[in-house]
mmCIF file of C-alpha atoms in Angstrom:
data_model
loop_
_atom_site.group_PDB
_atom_site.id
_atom_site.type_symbol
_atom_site.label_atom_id
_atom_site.label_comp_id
_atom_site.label_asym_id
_atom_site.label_seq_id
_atom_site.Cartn_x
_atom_site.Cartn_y
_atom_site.Cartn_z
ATOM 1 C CA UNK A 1 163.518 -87.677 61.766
ATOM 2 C CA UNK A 2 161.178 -90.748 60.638
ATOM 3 C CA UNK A 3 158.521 -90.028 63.064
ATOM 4 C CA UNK A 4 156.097 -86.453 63.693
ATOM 5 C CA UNK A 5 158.421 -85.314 66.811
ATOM 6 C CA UNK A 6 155.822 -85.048 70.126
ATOM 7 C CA UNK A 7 153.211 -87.135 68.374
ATOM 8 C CA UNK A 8 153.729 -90.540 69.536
ATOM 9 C CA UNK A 9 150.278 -93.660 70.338
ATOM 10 C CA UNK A 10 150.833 -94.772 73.701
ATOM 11 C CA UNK A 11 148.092 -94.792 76.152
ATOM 12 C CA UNK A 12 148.078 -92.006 78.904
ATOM 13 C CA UNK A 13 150.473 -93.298 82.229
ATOM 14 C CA UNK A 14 152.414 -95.021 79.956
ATOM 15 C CA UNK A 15 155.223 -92.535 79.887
ATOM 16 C CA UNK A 16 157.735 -94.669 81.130
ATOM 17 C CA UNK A 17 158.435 -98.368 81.722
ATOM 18 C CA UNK A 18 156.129 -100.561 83.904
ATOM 19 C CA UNK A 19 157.082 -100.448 87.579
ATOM 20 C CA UNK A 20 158.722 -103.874 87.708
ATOM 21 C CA UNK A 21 161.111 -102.764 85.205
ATOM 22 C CA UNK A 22 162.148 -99.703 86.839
ATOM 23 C CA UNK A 23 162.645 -101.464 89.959
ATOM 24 C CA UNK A 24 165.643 -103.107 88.000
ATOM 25 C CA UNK A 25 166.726 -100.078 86.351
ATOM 26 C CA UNK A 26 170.516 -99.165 86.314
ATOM 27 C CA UNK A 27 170.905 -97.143 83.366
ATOM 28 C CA UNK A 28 169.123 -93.646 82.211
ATOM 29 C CA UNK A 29 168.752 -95.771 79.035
ATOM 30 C CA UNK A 30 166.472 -98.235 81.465
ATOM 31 C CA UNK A 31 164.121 -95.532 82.873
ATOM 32 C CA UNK A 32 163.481 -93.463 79.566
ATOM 33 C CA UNK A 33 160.417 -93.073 77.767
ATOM 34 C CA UNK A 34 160.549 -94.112 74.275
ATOM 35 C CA UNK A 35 160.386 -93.168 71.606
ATOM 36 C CA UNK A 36 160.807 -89.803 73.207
ATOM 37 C CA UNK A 37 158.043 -87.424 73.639
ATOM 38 C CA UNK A 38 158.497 -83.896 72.526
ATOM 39 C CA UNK A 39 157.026 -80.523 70.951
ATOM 40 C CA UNK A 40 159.024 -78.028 68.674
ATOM 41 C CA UNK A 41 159.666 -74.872 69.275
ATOM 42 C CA UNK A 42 157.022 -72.918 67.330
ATOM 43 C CA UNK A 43 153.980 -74.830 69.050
ATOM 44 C CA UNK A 44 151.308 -73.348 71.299
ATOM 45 C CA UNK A 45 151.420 -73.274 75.024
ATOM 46 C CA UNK A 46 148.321 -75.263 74.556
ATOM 47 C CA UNK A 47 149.652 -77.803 72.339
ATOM 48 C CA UNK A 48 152.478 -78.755 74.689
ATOM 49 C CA UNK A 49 149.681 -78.661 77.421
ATOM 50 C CA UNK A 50 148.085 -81.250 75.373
ATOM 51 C CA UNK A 51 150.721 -83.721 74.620
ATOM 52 C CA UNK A 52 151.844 -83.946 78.253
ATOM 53 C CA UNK A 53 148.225 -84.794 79.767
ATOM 54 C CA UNK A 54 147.718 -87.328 76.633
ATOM 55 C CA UNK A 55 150.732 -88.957 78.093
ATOM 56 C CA UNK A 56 151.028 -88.072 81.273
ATOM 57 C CA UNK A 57 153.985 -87.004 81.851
ATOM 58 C CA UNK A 58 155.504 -83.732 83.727
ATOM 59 C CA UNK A 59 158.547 -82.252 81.626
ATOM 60 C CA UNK A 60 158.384 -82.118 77.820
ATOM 61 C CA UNK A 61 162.054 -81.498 75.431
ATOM 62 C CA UNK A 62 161.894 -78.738 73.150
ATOM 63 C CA UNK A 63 163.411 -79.063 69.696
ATOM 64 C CA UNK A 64 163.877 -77.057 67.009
ATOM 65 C CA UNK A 65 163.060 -78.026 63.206
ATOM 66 C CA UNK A 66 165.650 -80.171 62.986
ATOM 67 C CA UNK A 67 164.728 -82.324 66.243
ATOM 68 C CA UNK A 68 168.126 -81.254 68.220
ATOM 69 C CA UNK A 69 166.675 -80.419 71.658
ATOM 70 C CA UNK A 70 166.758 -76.836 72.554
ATOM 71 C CA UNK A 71 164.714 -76.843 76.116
ATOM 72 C CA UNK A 72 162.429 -78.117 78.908
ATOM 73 C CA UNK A 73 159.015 -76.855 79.296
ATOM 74 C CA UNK A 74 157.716 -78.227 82.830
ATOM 75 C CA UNK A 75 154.199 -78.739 84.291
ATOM 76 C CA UNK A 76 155.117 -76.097 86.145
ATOM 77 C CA UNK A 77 156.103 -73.685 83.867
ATOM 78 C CA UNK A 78 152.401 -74.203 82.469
ATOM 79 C CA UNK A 79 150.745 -73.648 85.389
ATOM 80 C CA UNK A 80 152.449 -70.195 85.749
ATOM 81 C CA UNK A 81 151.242 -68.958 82.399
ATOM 82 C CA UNK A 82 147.924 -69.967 83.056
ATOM 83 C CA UNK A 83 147.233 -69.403 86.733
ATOM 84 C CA UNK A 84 148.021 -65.296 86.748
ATOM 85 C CA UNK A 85 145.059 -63.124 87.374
ATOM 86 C CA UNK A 86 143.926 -61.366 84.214
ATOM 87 C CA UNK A 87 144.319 -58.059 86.277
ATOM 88 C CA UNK A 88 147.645 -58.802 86.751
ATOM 89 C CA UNK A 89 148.275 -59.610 83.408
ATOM 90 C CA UNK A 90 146.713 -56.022 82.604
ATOM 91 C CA UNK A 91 148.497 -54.118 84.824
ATOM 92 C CA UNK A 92 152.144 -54.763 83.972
ATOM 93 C CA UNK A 93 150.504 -54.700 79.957
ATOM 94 C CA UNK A 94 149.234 -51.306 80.693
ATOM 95 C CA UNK A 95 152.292 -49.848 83.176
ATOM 96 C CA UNK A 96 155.562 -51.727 80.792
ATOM 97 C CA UNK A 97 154.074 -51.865 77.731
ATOM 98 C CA UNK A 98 151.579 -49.203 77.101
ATOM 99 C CA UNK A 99 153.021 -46.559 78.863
ATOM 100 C CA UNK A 100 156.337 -47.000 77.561
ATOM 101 C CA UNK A 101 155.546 -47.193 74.167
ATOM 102 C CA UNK A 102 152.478 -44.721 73.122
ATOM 103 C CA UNK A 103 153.359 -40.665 73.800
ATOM 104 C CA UNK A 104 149.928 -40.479 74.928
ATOM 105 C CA UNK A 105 147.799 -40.107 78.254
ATOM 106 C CA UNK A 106 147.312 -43.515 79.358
ATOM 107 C CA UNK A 107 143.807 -44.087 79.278
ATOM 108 C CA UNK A 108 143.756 -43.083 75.537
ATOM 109 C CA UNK A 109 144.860 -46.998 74.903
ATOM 110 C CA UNK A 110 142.854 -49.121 76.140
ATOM 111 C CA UNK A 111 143.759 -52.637 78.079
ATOM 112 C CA UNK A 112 141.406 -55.737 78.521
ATOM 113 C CA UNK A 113 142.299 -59.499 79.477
ATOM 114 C CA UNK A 114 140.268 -62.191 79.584
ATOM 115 C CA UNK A 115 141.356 -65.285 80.446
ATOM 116 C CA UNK A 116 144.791 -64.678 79.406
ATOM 117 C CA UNK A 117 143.701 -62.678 75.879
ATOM 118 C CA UNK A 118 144.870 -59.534 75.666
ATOM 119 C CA UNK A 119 142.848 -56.449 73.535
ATOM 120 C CA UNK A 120 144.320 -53.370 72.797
ATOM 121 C CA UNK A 121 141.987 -50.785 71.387
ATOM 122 C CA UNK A 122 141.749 -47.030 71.398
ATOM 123 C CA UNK A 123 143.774 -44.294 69.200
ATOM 124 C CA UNK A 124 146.606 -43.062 69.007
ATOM 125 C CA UNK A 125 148.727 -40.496 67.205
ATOM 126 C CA UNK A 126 151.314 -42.804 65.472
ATOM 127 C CA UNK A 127 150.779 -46.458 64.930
ATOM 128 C CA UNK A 128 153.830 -47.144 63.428
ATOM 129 C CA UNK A 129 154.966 -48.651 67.403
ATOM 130 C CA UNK A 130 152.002 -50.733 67.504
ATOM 131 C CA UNK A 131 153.640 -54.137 66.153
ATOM 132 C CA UNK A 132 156.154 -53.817 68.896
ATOM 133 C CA UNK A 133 153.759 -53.082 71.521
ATOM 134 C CA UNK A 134 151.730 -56.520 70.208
ATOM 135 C CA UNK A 135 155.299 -58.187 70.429
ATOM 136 C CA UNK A 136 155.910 -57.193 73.734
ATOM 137 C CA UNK A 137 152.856 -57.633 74.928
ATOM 138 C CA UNK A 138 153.029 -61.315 73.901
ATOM 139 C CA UNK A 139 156.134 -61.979 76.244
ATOM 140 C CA UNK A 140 154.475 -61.092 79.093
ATOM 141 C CA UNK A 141 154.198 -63.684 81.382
ATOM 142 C CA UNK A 142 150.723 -65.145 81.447
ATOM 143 C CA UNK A 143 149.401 -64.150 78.065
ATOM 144 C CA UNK A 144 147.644 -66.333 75.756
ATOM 145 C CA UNK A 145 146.867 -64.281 72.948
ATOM 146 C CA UNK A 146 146.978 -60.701 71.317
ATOM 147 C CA UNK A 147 144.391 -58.567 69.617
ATOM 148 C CA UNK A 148 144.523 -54.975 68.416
ATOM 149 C CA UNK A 149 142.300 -52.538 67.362
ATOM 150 C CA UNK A 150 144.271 -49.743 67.853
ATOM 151 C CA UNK A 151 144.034 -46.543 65.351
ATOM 152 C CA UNK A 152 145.429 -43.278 64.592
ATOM 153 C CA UNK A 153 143.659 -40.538 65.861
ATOM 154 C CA UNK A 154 141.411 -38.038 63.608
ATOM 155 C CA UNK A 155 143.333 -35.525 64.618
ATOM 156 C CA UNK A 156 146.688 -36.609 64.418
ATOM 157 C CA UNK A 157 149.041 -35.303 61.862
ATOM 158 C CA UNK A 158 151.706 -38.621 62.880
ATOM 159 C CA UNK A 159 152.445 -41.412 60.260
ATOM 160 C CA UNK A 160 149.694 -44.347 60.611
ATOM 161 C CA UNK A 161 150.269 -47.468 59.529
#
């Protein structure tokens, strides 16, 4: 691709053509925004937030590296990640991640969200399952980001990490 894929200048509203024009559409071709706005793959929620206020539009194509179009991320699908309650965020972090993943009581890891930014801290006997608690705990709906400062315990005699 010539062009920086989901970086295009064109003023916000201008995602489309003017209203005259789609009046007299007949085609897809007619109605489409061009060039095309889209985001790749490996971009933040954030940065797809971005490009589709700066031009106002609702649904954004994913594409991979090479610019072939893998998905749709909607408006909507936005709002969902953003709008859940950090409690709710922590308690399905604490009751299918935590849980499932540390032998330990579960108060000995500690959960805290903040608008969307999950911490993990406390210790633990074996840290060695603490990159796949981070990885799950990314895919939970709703989460923004992941820190750790989980440790092995003083006491532990388990493998750390």
């Amino acid at each position: 691709m010539d062009r920086p894929v989901g970086d295009v200048d064109r003023p916000v509203g201008s995602a489309g053509p003017p209203g005259a024009v789609r009046a007299r559409a007949v085609t897809a071709q007619d109605l489409a925004t061009r060039p095309a706005v889209s985001v790749r793959a490996d971009a933040t929620l954030a940065a797809a937030a971005r490009i589709m206020a700066r031009h106002g539009i609702k649904r954004l194509p994913v594409v991979d590296d090479r610019g072939v179009l893998i998905g749709i991320v909607s408006r909507s699908d936005l709002l969902k990640v953003f709008l859940r309650s950090d409690e709710a965020i922590a308690q399905e972090v604490r009751h299918q991640v935590v849980a499932g993943r540390f032998p330990v009581p579960l108060d000995s890891v500690r959960v805290r969200v903040r608008e969307g930014v999950v911490t993990l801290s406390g210790e633990v006997a074996d840290v060695s399952m603490v990159p796949l608690a981070l990885r799950l705990v990314r895919s939970v709906e709703g989460v923004v980001d992941v820190r750790s400062t989980v440790t092995t315990s003083r006491r532990s005699t388990g493998p750390a990490a």
